[in-house]
PDB file of C-alpha atoms and ligand atoms in Angstrom:
ATOM      1  CA  MET A   1      75.019 115.231 129.728  1.00 34.00           C
ATOM      2  CA  MET A   2      72.868 116.911 127.134  1.00 36.00           C
ATOM      3  CA  LYS A   3      73.041 120.519 128.651  1.00 37.00           C
ATOM      4  CA  GLY A   4      73.983 123.442 126.517  1.00 37.00           C
ATOM      5  CA  ALA A   5      73.144 123.470 122.900  1.00 39.00           C
ATOM      6  CA  HIS A   6      70.125 120.950 123.090  1.00 42.00           C
ATOM      7  CA  PHE A   7      68.724 121.876 126.482  1.00 36.00           C
ATOM      8  CA  PRO A   8      66.256 125.077 126.091  1.00 40.00           C
ATOM      9  CA  ALA A   9      64.746 124.297 129.377  1.00 41.00           C
ATOM     10  CA  THR A  10      61.515 126.305 128.528  1.00 40.00           C
ATOM     11  CA  THR A  11      59.114 123.822 130.153  1.00 40.00           C
ATOM     12  CA  ALA A  12      58.667 121.684 133.553  1.00 42.00           C
ATOM     13  CA  ALA A  13      58.075 118.653 131.187  1.00 42.00           C
ATOM     14  CA  PHE A  14      61.400 119.073 129.135  1.00 39.00           C
ATOM     15  CA  ALA A  15      63.155 119.761 132.334  1.00 41.00           C
ATOM     16  CA  LEU A  16      61.989 116.592 133.898  1.00 40.00           C
ATOM     17  CA  LEU A  17      62.730 114.538 130.846  1.00 40.00           C
ATOM     18  CA  ALA A  18      66.169 115.936 131.073  1.00 42.00           C
ATOM     19  CA  LEU A  19      66.267 115.074 134.554  1.00 42.00           C
ATOM     20  CA  ALA A  20      65.092 111.546 134.091  1.00 44.00           C
ATOM     21  CA  THR A  21      67.874 110.926 131.204  1.00 44.00           C
ATOM     22  CA  PHE A  22      70.533 112.437 133.168  1.00 45.00           C
ATOM     23  CA  HIS A  23      69.617 109.876 135.922  1.00 46.00           C
ATOM     24  CA  LEU A  24      69.806 106.752 133.474  1.00 50.00           C
ATOM     25  CA  VAL A  25      73.029 107.753 132.400  1.00 54.00           C
ATOM     26  CA  SER A  26      74.696 108.312 136.027  1.00 57.00           C
ATOM     27  CA  ALA A  27      76.699 105.263 136.960  1.00 60.00           C
ATOM     28  CA  SER A  28      79.004 107.116 139.791  1.00 65.00           C
ATOM     29  CA  ASP A  29      78.526 107.692 143.404  1.00 68.00           C
ATOM     30  CA  PRO A  30      76.545 110.807 144.261  1.00 67.00           C
ATOM     31  CA  SER A  31      78.248 114.150 144.677  1.00 70.00           C
ATOM     32  CA  SER A  32      80.247 114.937 147.828  1.00 69.00           C
ATOM     33  CA  LEU A  33      78.459 116.278 150.895  1.00 65.00           C
ATOM     34  CA  GLN A  34      81.565 117.342 152.572  1.00 66.00           C
ATOM     35  CA  ASP A  35      85.129 118.687 151.592  1.00 65.00           C
ATOM     36  CA  PHE A  36      86.892 115.582 153.382  1.00 61.00           C
ATOM     37  CA  CYS A  37      87.620 113.704 156.447  1.00 57.00           C
ATOM     38  CA  VAL A  38      91.447 112.741 157.569  1.00 55.00           C
ATOM     39  CA  ALA A  39      92.176 109.003 157.681  1.00 53.00           C
ATOM     40  CA  LEU A  40      94.949 106.677 157.228  1.00 52.00           C
ATOM     41  CA  LYS A  41      95.383 103.036 156.785  1.00 58.00           C
ATOM     42  CA  ASN A  42      98.164 100.666 156.638  1.00 65.00           C
ATOM     43  CA  THR A  43      97.745  97.976 153.854  1.00 68.00           C
ATOM     44  CA  ASP A  44     100.445  95.077 154.558  1.00 83.00           C
ATOM     45  CA  ALA A  45     100.896  92.074 152.838  1.00 91.00           C
ATOM     46  CA  GLY A  46      97.574  89.540 153.099  1.00 93.00           C
ATOM     47  CA  ASN A  47      98.061  86.031 154.191  1.00 95.00           C
ATOM     48  CA  THR A  48      97.641  83.795 151.343  1.00 97.00           C
ATOM     49  CA  SER A  49      97.793  80.300 153.309  1.00 95.00           C
ATOM     50  CA  ASN A  50      94.060  79.473 152.656  1.00 97.00           C
ATOM     51  CA  ALA A  51      91.885  77.538 149.857  1.00 97.00           C
ATOM     52  CA  VAL A  52      92.183  79.830 147.312  1.00 98.00           C
ATOM     53  CA  GLY A  53      95.804  81.084 147.968  1.00 98.00           C
ATOM     54  CA  SER A  54      95.162  84.812 147.897  1.00 98.00           C
ATOM     55  CA  LYS A  55      94.132  87.935 149.940  1.00 98.00           C
ATOM     56  CA  VAL A  56      92.234  90.909 149.531  1.00 97.00           C
ATOM     57  CA  THR A  57      93.078  93.796 151.997  1.00 96.00           C
ATOM     58  CA  PRO A  58      90.453  96.557 151.202  1.00 95.00           C
ATOM     59  CA  ALA A  59      90.665 100.228 151.777  1.00 96.00           C
ATOM     60  CA  ASN A  60      87.244 101.220 151.104  1.00 96.00           C
ATOM     61  CA  VAL A  61      84.947 103.631 153.462  1.00 96.00           C
ATOM     62  CA  GLU A  62      84.758 100.508 156.135  1.00 95.00           C
ATOM     63  CA  GLN A  63      88.458 101.040 156.886  1.00 94.00           C
ATOM     64  CA  ILE A  64      88.915 104.806 156.026  1.00 95.00           C
ATOM     65  CA  ALA A  65      86.158 106.858 157.101  1.00 95.00           C
ATOM     66  CA  GLY A  66      87.750 109.915 154.996  1.00 94.00           C
ATOM     67  CA  LEU A  67      86.307 107.861 151.980  1.00 95.00           C
ATOM     68  CA  ASN A  68      82.504 108.843 152.678  1.00 96.00           C
ATOM     69  CA  THR A  69      80.937 110.606 149.534  1.00 95.00           C
ATOM     70  CA  LEU A  70      84.325 110.680 147.584  1.00 96.00           C
ATOM     71  CA  GLY A  71      83.244 107.657 145.312  1.00 97.00           C
ATOM     72  CA  ILE A  72      86.473 106.005 145.290  1.00 97.00           C
ATOM     73  CA  SER A  73      88.245 103.105 147.390  1.00 97.00           C
ATOM     74  CA  LEU A  74      91.310 100.761 146.949  1.00 97.00           C
ATOM     75  CA  ALA A  75      92.356  97.053 147.681  1.00 97.00           C
ATOM     76  CA  ARG A  76      95.676  95.274 148.041  1.00 97.00           C
ATOM     77  CA  ILE A  77      95.489  91.674 146.616  1.00 98.00           C
ATOM     78  CA  ASP A  78      98.203  89.260 147.407  1.00 98.00           C
ATOM     79  CA  TYR A  79      98.634  85.835 145.583  1.00 98.00           C
ATOM     80  CA  ALA A  80     100.277  82.853 146.552  1.00 98.00           C
ATOM     81  CA  PRO A  81     103.087  81.262 144.126  1.00 98.00           C
ATOM     82  CA  ASN A  82     101.762  78.632 141.418  1.00 98.00           C
ATOM     83  CA  GLY A  83      97.916  78.974 141.361  1.00 98.00           C
ATOM     84  CA  GLY A  84      97.144  81.864 143.795  1.00 98.00           C
ATOM     85  CA  LEU A  85      93.692  82.960 142.633  1.00 98.00           C
ATOM     86  CA  ASN A  86      91.146  85.705 143.309  1.00 98.00           C
ATOM     87  CA  PRO A  87      88.169  83.677 142.194  1.00 98.00           C
ATOM     88  CA  PRO A  88      85.572  84.562 139.807  1.00 98.00           C
ATOM     89  CA  HIS A  89      83.432  87.656 141.649  1.00 98.00           C
ATOM     90  CA  THR A  90      81.660  90.912 140.883  1.00 98.00           C
ATOM     91  CA  HIS A  91      81.362  94.209 142.304  1.00 98.00           C
ATOM     92  CA  PRO A  92      77.906  95.386 142.193  1.00 98.00           C
ATOM     93  CA  ARG A  93      78.834  99.148 142.362  1.00 98.00           C
ATOM     94  CA  ALA A  94      82.251  99.783 141.180  1.00 98.00           C
ATOM     95  CA  SER A  95      84.517  99.177 138.163  1.00 98.00           C
ATOM     96  CA  GLU A  96      87.812  98.297 138.979  1.00 98.00           C
ATOM     97  CA  PHE A  97      91.505  99.279 137.853  1.00 98.00           C
ATOM     98  CA  LEU A  98      93.831  96.573 138.420  1.00 98.00           C
ATOM     99  CA  VAL A  99      97.671  97.595 138.442  1.00 98.00           C
ATOM    100  CA  VAL A 100     100.155  94.521 138.749  1.00 98.00           C
ATOM    101  CA  MET A 101     103.215  95.512 141.087  1.00 98.00           C
ATOM    102  CA  GLU A 102     104.642  92.148 141.304  1.00 98.00           C
ATOM    103  CA  GLY A 103     104.481  88.552 139.791  1.00 98.00           C
ATOM    104  CA  THR A 104     102.548  87.306 136.798  1.00 98.00           C
ATOM    105  CA  LEU A 105      98.737  87.187 136.603  1.00 98.00           C
ATOM    106  CA  TYR A 106      96.272  85.730 133.908  1.00 98.00           C
ATOM    107  CA  VAL A 107      93.421  87.891 134.617  1.00 98.00           C
ATOM    108  CA  GLY A 108      90.084  88.002 132.729  1.00 98.00           C
ATOM    109  CA  PHE A 109      86.178  89.110 132.460  1.00 98.00           C
ATOM    110  CA  VAL A 110      83.191  87.751 131.122  1.00 98.00           C
ATOM    111  CA  THR A 111      80.670  89.983 129.550  1.00 97.00           C
ATOM    112  CA  SER A 112      77.029  90.062 129.911  1.00 95.00           C
ATOM    113  CA  ASN A 113      74.593  87.719 128.285  1.00 95.00           C
ATOM    114  CA  SER A 114      73.223  90.151 125.667  1.00 92.00           C
ATOM    115  CA  ASP A 115      76.467  91.881 125.520  1.00 81.00           C
ATOM    116  CA  ASN A 116      78.421  89.559 123.009  1.00 81.00           C
ATOM    117  CA  GLY A 117      76.850  86.582 124.683  1.00 94.00           C
ATOM    118  CA  ASN A 118      79.150  86.126 127.485  1.00 96.00           C
ATOM    119  CA  LYS A 119      82.592  86.568 125.910  1.00 96.00           C
ATOM    120  CA  LEU A 120      85.630  85.880 127.722  1.00 97.00           C
ATOM    121  CA  PHE A 121      88.492  88.833 127.811  1.00 97.00           C
ATOM    122  CA  THR A 122      91.886  87.246 129.290  1.00 98.00           C
ATOM    123  CA  LYS A 123      95.187  88.933 129.330  1.00 98.00           C
ATOM    124  CA  VAL A 124      98.550  87.906 130.992  1.00 98.00           C
ATOM    125  CA  LEU A 125      99.916  90.765 133.151  1.00 98.00           C
ATOM    126  CA  TYR A 126     103.363  91.759 134.457  1.00 98.00           C
ATOM    127  CA  PRO A 127     104.684  94.346 136.717  1.00 98.00           C
ATOM    128  CA  GLY A 128     103.675  97.743 135.567  1.00 98.00           C
ATOM    129  CA  ASP A 129     100.477  96.262 133.549  1.00 98.00           C
ATOM    130  CA  VAL A 130      97.311  97.607 134.096  1.00 98.00           C
ATOM    131  CA  PHE A 131      93.848  96.160 133.260  1.00 98.00           C
ATOM    132  CA  VAL A 132      90.081  97.527 133.640  1.00 98.00           C
ATOM    133  CA  PHE A 133      87.132  95.152 134.901  1.00 98.00           C
ATOM    134  CA  PRO A 134      83.775  96.990 133.817  1.00 98.00           C
ATOM    135  CA  VAL A 135      81.513  97.332 136.845  1.00 98.00           C
ATOM    136  CA  GLY A 136      79.347  94.215 137.620  1.00 97.00           C
ATOM    137  CA  LEU A 137      80.952  91.927 135.580  1.00 98.00           C
ATOM    138  CA  ILE A 138      82.646  88.667 136.706  1.00 98.00           C
ATOM    139  CA  HIS A 139      86.143  88.537 136.958  1.00 98.00           C
ATOM    140  CA  PHE A 140      89.261  86.754 138.362  1.00 98.00           C
ATOM    141  CA  GLN A 141      92.881  86.887 138.737  1.00 98.00           C
ATOM    142  CA  PHE A 142      95.185  84.184 138.550  1.00 98.00           C
ATOM    143  CA  ASN A 143      99.016  84.021 139.692  1.00 98.00           C
ATOM    144  CA  ILE A 144     100.566  81.703 136.941  1.00 98.00           C
ATOM    145  CA  GLY A 145     104.186  82.721 138.178  1.00 98.00           C
ATOM    146  CA  LYS A 146     106.605  80.715 140.626  1.00 98.00           C
ATOM    147  CA  VAL A 147     106.815  83.820 142.886  1.00 98.00           C
ATOM    148  CA  ASN A 148     104.201  85.872 145.133  1.00 98.00           C
ATOM    149  CA  ALA A 149     102.018  88.252 143.218  1.00 98.00           C
ATOM    150  CA  VAL A 150     100.899  91.706 144.465  1.00 98.00           C
ATOM    151  CA  ALA A 151      98.231  93.965 142.750  1.00 98.00           C
ATOM    152  CA  ILE A 152      96.611  96.949 143.443  1.00 97.00           C
ATOM    153  CA  ALA A 153      92.718  97.630 143.004  1.00 98.00           C
ATOM    154  CA  GLY A 154      91.234 100.848 142.343  1.00 98.00           C
ATOM    155  CA  LEU A 155      87.637 101.076 142.574  1.00 98.00           C
ATOM    156  CA  SER A 156      84.949 103.550 141.505  1.00 98.00           C
ATOM    157  CA  SER A 157      82.888 103.789 144.728  1.00 98.00           C
ATOM    158  CA  GLN A 158      83.620 104.147 148.257  1.00 97.00           C
ATOM    159  CA  ASN A 159      81.929 100.875 148.883  1.00 98.00           C
ATOM    160  CA  PRO A 160      82.225  98.789 145.726  1.00 98.00           C
ATOM    161  CA  GLY A 161      80.825  95.830 147.258  1.00 98.00           C
ATOM    162  CA  VAL A 162      81.973  92.045 146.215  1.00 98.00           C
ATOM    163  CA  ILE A 163      79.812  89.074 145.230  1.00 98.00           C
ATOM    164  CA  THR A 164      82.340  85.751 144.813  1.00 98.00           C
ATOM    165  CA  ILE A 165      80.195  83.665 142.723  1.00 98.00           C
ATOM    166  CA  ALA A 166      80.788  80.102 144.087  1.00 98.00           C
ATOM    167  CA  ASN A 167      80.199  81.509 147.713  1.00 98.00           C
ATOM    168  CA  ALA A 168      77.181  83.064 146.695  1.00 98.00           C
ATOM    169  CA  VAL A 169      75.575  80.294 144.648  1.00 98.00           C
ATOM    170  CA  PHE A 170      76.967  77.178 146.744  1.00 98.00           C
ATOM    171  CA  GLY A 171      77.652  78.635 149.900  1.00 98.00           C
ATOM    172  CA  SER A 172      74.395  80.737 150.889  1.00 98.00           C
ATOM    173  CA  LYS A 173      72.726  80.457 154.307  1.00 97.00           C
ATOM    174  CA  PRO A 174      70.316  78.885 154.093  1.00 98.00           C
ATOM    175  CA  PRO A 175      71.432  76.835 151.084  1.00 98.00           C
ATOM    176  CA  ILE A 176      69.288  77.454 147.709  1.00 98.00           C
ATOM    177  CA  LYS A 177      66.901  74.824 147.187  1.00 98.00           C
ATOM    178  CA  LEU A 178      68.313  71.650 145.249  1.00 98.00           C
ATOM    179  CA  ASP A 179      65.819  71.807 142.663  1.00 98.00           C
ATOM    180  CA  VAL A 180      66.825  75.215 141.506  1.00 98.00           C
ATOM    181  CA  LEU A 181      70.642  74.554 141.253  1.00 98.00           C
ATOM    182  CA  THR A 182      70.199  70.984 139.598  1.00 98.00           C
ATOM    183  CA  LYS A 183      68.116  72.955 136.882  1.00 98.00           C
ATOM    184  CA  ALA A 184      69.980  76.068 136.565  1.00 98.00           C
ATOM    185  CA  PHE A 185      73.456  73.863 136.196  1.00 98.00           C
ATOM    186  CA  GLN A 186      71.959  70.624 134.475  1.00 98.00           C
ATOM    187  CA  VAL A 187      73.427  68.267 136.437  1.00 98.00           C
ATOM    188  CA  GLU A 188      72.427  65.606 138.883  1.00 98.00           C
ATOM    189  CA  SER A 189      71.838  66.509 142.619  1.00 98.00           C
ATOM    190  CA  ASN A 190      74.721  64.796 144.086  1.00 98.00           C
ATOM    191  CA  VAL A 191      76.927  67.500 141.852  1.00 98.00           C
ATOM    192  CA  VAL A 192      75.307  70.139 143.835  1.00 98.00           C
ATOM    193  CA  GLU A 193      75.038  68.591 147.121  1.00 98.00           C
ATOM    194  CA  TYR A 194      78.971  68.042 146.921  1.00 98.00           C
ATOM    195  CA  LEU A 195      79.300  71.542 145.976  1.00 98.00           C
ATOM    196  CA  GLN A 196      76.997  72.871 148.640  1.00 98.00           C
ATOM    197  CA  ASN A 197      79.164  70.856 151.172  1.00 97.00           C
ATOM    198  CA  GLN A 198      82.243  72.530 150.423  1.00 97.00           C
ATOM    199  CA  PHE A 199      83.834  75.396 152.832  1.00 96.00           C
ATOM    200  CA  TRP A 200      83.752  78.320 150.585  1.00 97.00           C
ATOM    201  CA  TYR A 201      86.343  80.389 151.996  1.00 97.00           C
ATOM    202  CA  ASP A 202      85.973  84.444 151.493  1.00 97.00           C
ATOM    203  CA  ASN A 203      89.243  86.158 150.501  1.00 97.00           C
ATOM    204  CA  ASN A 204      88.106  89.487 151.316  1.00 96.00           C
TER     205      ASN A 204
HETATM  206 MN1   MN B   1      87.617  92.798 141.881  1.00 77.10          MN
END
Protein backbone atom coordinates (compact mmCIF):
# COMPACT_ATOMS: atom_id res chain seq x y z
CA MET A 1 0.00 0.00 0.00
CA MET A 2 1.41 3.34 -1.03
CA LYS A 3 0.17 5.55 1.79
CA GLY A 4 2.55 7.87 3.66
CA ALA A 5 5.62 9.30 1.97
CA HIS A 6 4.37 9.19 -1.62
CA PHE A 7 0.74 10.15 -1.05
CA PRO A 8 0.16 13.91 -0.80
CA ALA A 9 -3.58 13.42 -1.48
CA THR A 10 -4.02 16.93 -2.81
CA THR A 11 -6.42 16.24 -5.64
CA ALA A 12 -9.49 14.08 -6.07
CA ALA A 13 -7.96 12.61 -9.22
CA PHE A 14 -4.90 11.41 -7.34
CA ALA A 15 -7.06 9.92 -4.61
CA LEU A 16 -9.08 8.03 -7.21
CA LEU A 17 -5.87 6.75 -8.82
CA ALA A 18 -4.64 5.56 -5.41
CA LEU A 19 -7.95 3.82 -4.78
CA ALA A 20 -7.75 2.06 -8.16
CA THR A 21 -4.18 0.96 -7.42
CA PHE A 22 -5.17 -0.42 -4.05
CA HIS A 23 -8.05 -2.32 -5.62
CA LEU A 24 -5.67 -3.98 -8.10
CA VAL A 25 -3.30 -5.24 -5.40
CA SER A 26 -5.97 -6.23 -2.85
CA ALA A 27 -6.12 -10.05 -2.99
CA SER A 28 -7.78 -10.96 0.31
CA ASP A 29 -11.40 -10.94 1.46
CA PRO A 30 -12.95 -7.58 2.41
CA SER A 31 -12.38 -6.43 5.99
CA SER A 32 -14.70 -7.57 8.76
CA LEU A 33 -18.19 -6.17 9.15
CA GLN A 34 -18.63 -7.67 12.63
CA ASP A 35 -16.47 -8.74 15.57
CA PHE A 36 -17.41 -12.43 15.78
CA CYS A 37 -20.17 -15.00 15.86
CA VAL A 38 -19.58 -18.11 18.00
CA ALA A 39 -19.70 -21.53 16.33
CA LEU A 40 -18.02 -24.93 16.64
CA LYS A 41 -17.52 -27.87 14.31
CA ASN A 42 -16.04 -31.34 14.78
CA THR A 43 -13.83 -32.59 11.93
CA ASP A 44 -13.72 -36.39 12.18
CA ALA A 45 -11.74 -38.59 9.77
CA GLY A 46 -13.28 -38.66 6.30
CA ASN A 47 -14.25 -41.90 4.54
CA THR A 48 -11.65 -42.57 1.83
CA SER A 49 -13.42 -45.62 0.31
CA ASN A 50 -14.09 -43.98 -3.05
CA ALA A 51 -12.69 -43.76 -6.58
CA VAL A 52 -9.89 -41.31 -5.71
CA GLY A 53 -9.11 -42.63 -2.22
CA SER A 54 -9.40 -39.35 -0.37
CA LYS A 55 -11.95 -37.21 1.46
CA VAL A 56 -11.94 -33.49 2.16
CA THR A 57 -13.86 -32.39 5.27
CA PRO A 58 -14.30 -28.63 4.94
CA ALA A 59 -14.65 -26.18 7.82
CA ASN A 60 -15.60 -23.05 5.91
CA VAL A 61 -18.38 -20.51 6.36
CA GLU A 62 -20.96 -23.05 5.15
CA GLN A 63 -20.23 -25.26 8.18
CA ILE A 64 -19.14 -22.53 10.61
CA ALA A 65 -21.23 -19.37 10.33
CA GLY A 66 -18.79 -17.69 12.73
CA LEU A 67 -16.23 -17.47 9.91
CA ASN A 68 -18.39 -14.90 8.14
CA THR A 69 -16.25 -11.84 7.20
CA LEU A 70 -13.07 -13.31 8.77
CA GLY A 71 -11.36 -14.33 5.51
CA ILE A 72 -10.15 -17.75 6.69
CA SER A 73 -11.22 -21.39 6.66
CA LEU A 74 -9.84 -24.88 7.21
CA ALA A 75 -10.14 -28.33 5.70
CA ARG A 76 -9.12 -31.77 6.93
CA ILE A 77 -7.98 -34.12 4.16
CA ASP A 78 -7.78 -37.90 4.64
CA TYR A 79 -5.90 -40.13 2.16
CA ALA A 80 -6.15 -43.90 1.77
CA PRO A 81 -2.88 -45.90 1.93
CA ASN A 82 -0.97 -46.66 -1.30
CA GLY A 83 -2.23 -43.99 -3.64
CA GLY A 84 -5.03 -42.01 -2.00
CA LEU A 85 -5.26 -38.90 -4.20
CA ASN A 86 -6.68 -35.43 -3.74
CA PRO A 87 -6.91 -34.92 -7.52
CA PRO A 88 -5.74 -31.81 -9.39
CA HIS A 89 -7.97 -28.87 -8.44
CA THR A 90 -7.86 -25.13 -7.81
CA HIS A 91 -9.34 -22.72 -5.28
CA PRO A 92 -10.50 -19.58 -7.09
CA ARG A 93 -10.54 -17.43 -3.95
CA ALA A 94 -7.78 -18.73 -1.64
CA SER A 95 -4.17 -19.66 -1.19
CA GLU A 96 -3.73 -22.91 0.75
CA PHE A 97 -1.28 -23.68 3.55
CA LEU A 98 -1.02 -27.48 3.98
CA VAL A 99 0.28 -29.14 7.18
CA VAL A 100 0.91 -32.90 7.10
CA MET A 101 -0.25 -34.58 10.33
CA GLU A 102 0.24 -38.26 9.40
CA GLY A 103 1.71 -40.23 6.48
CA THR A 104 3.78 -39.33 3.42
CA LEU A 105 2.42 -37.09 0.68
CA TYR A 106 3.77 -36.30 -2.79
CA VAL A 107 2.35 -32.84 -3.49
CA GLY A 108 2.64 -30.35 -6.30
CA PHE A 109 1.28 -27.37 -8.20
CA VAL A 110 1.66 -25.98 -11.72
CA THR A 111 2.33 -22.31 -12.45
CA SER A 112 0.21 -20.34 -14.92
CA ASN A 113 0.90 -20.25 -18.68
CA SER A 114 2.80 -16.95 -18.60
CA ASP A 115 4.44 -17.31 -15.19
CA ASN A 116 7.33 -19.71 -15.94
CA GLY A 117 5.17 -21.49 -18.56
CA ASN A 118 3.32 -24.16 -16.56
CA LYS A 119 6.29 -25.11 -14.40
CA LEU A 120 5.61 -28.01 -12.02
CA PHE A 121 6.76 -27.72 -8.40
CA THR A 122 6.65 -30.93 -6.32
CA LYS A 123 7.81 -32.12 -2.91
CA VAL A 124 7.52 -35.21 -0.72
CA LEU A 125 6.11 -34.19 2.67
CA TYR A 126 6.31 -35.93 6.06
CA PRO A 127 4.47 -35.27 9.33
CA GLY A 128 5.13 -31.72 10.47
CA ASP A 129 6.05 -30.48 6.98
CA VAL A 130 4.19 -27.55 5.45
CA PHE A 131 3.63 -26.51 1.80
CA VAL A 132 1.88 -23.57 0.13
CA PHE A 133 -0.38 -23.71 -2.92
CA PRO A 134 -0.76 -20.17 -4.34
CA VAL A 135 -4.29 -18.95 -5.08
CA GLY A 136 -5.82 -20.19 -8.33
CA LEU A 137 -3.04 -22.63 -9.27
CA ILE A 138 -3.78 -26.29 -10.05
CA HIS A 139 -2.47 -28.54 -7.26
CA PHE A 140 -2.74 -32.09 -5.86
CA GLN A 141 -1.66 -34.40 -3.02
CA PHE A 142 -0.91 -38.12 -3.42
CA ASN A 143 -0.35 -40.62 -0.59
CA ILE A 144 2.85 -42.51 -1.47
CA GLY A 145 2.96 -44.26 1.93
CA LYS A 146 1.64 -47.66 3.05
CA VAL A 147 -0.51 -46.13 5.81
CA ASN A 148 -3.28 -43.53 6.03
CA ALA A 149 -2.26 -39.92 5.58
CA VAL A 150 -3.91 -36.88 7.13
CA ALA A 151 -3.36 -33.20 6.35
CA ILE A 152 -4.89 -29.94 7.52
CA ALA A 153 -5.28 -27.12 5.01
CA GLY A 154 -5.60 -23.48 6.06
CA LEU A 155 -7.24 -21.34 3.37
CA SER A 156 -7.22 -17.55 2.97
CA SER A 157 -10.96 -17.17 2.40
CA GLN A 158 -14.13 -17.97 4.33
CA ASN A 159 -15.38 -19.46 1.03
CA PRO A 160 -12.34 -20.70 -0.96
CA GLY A 161 -14.30 -22.59 -3.62
CA VAL A 162 -12.95 -25.68 -5.35
CA ILE A 163 -12.78 -26.66 -9.03
CA THR A 164 -11.68 -30.27 -9.59
CA ILE A 165 -10.19 -30.22 -13.08
CA ALA A 166 -11.42 -33.60 -14.38
CA ASN A 167 -14.90 -33.11 -12.92
CA ALA A 168 -15.25 -29.63 -14.41
CA VAL A 169 -13.86 -30.45 -17.85
CA PHE A 170 -15.20 -33.98 -18.44
CA GLY A 171 -18.07 -34.13 -15.97
CA SER A 172 -19.88 -30.85 -16.58
CA LYS A 173 -23.67 -30.92 -16.85
CA PRO A 174 -24.53 -30.65 -19.66
CA PRO A 175 -21.29 -31.99 -21.22
CA ILE A 176 -18.97 -29.62 -23.08
CA LYS A 177 -19.38 -30.04 -26.86
CA LEU A 178 -17.21 -32.89 -28.24
CA ASP A 179 -15.58 -30.68 -30.90
CA VAL A 180 -14.39 -28.30 -28.21
CA LEU A 181 -12.66 -30.99 -26.15
CA THR A 182 -11.20 -32.98 -29.08
CA LYS A 183 -9.56 -29.76 -30.34
CA ALA A 184 -8.50 -28.61 -26.87
CA PHE A 185 -6.90 -31.94 -25.92
CA GLN A 186 -5.79 -32.90 -29.46
CA VAL A 187 -7.34 -36.40 -29.28
CA GLU A 188 -9.95 -38.39 -31.21
CA SER A 189 -13.59 -38.11 -30.18
CA ASN A 190 -13.68 -41.64 -28.72
CA VAL A 191 -11.13 -40.58 -26.10
CA VAL A 192 -13.25 -37.60 -25.07
CA GLU A 193 -16.42 -39.72 -25.08
CA TYR A 194 -14.71 -42.28 -22.85
CA LEU A 195 -13.72 -39.58 -20.37
CA GLN A 196 -17.15 -37.94 -20.45
CA ASN A 197 -18.78 -41.30 -19.70
CA GLN A 198 -16.80 -41.77 -16.46
CA PHE A 199 -18.29 -40.96 -13.07
CA TRP A 200 -16.22 -38.10 -11.67
CA TYR A 201 -16.34 -38.45 -7.90
CA ASP A 202 -16.28 -35.22 -5.91
CA ASN A 203 -14.15 -35.82 -2.81
CA ASN A 204 -15.13 -32.49 -1.23
MN1 LIG B 1 -6.53 -27.55 -2.34
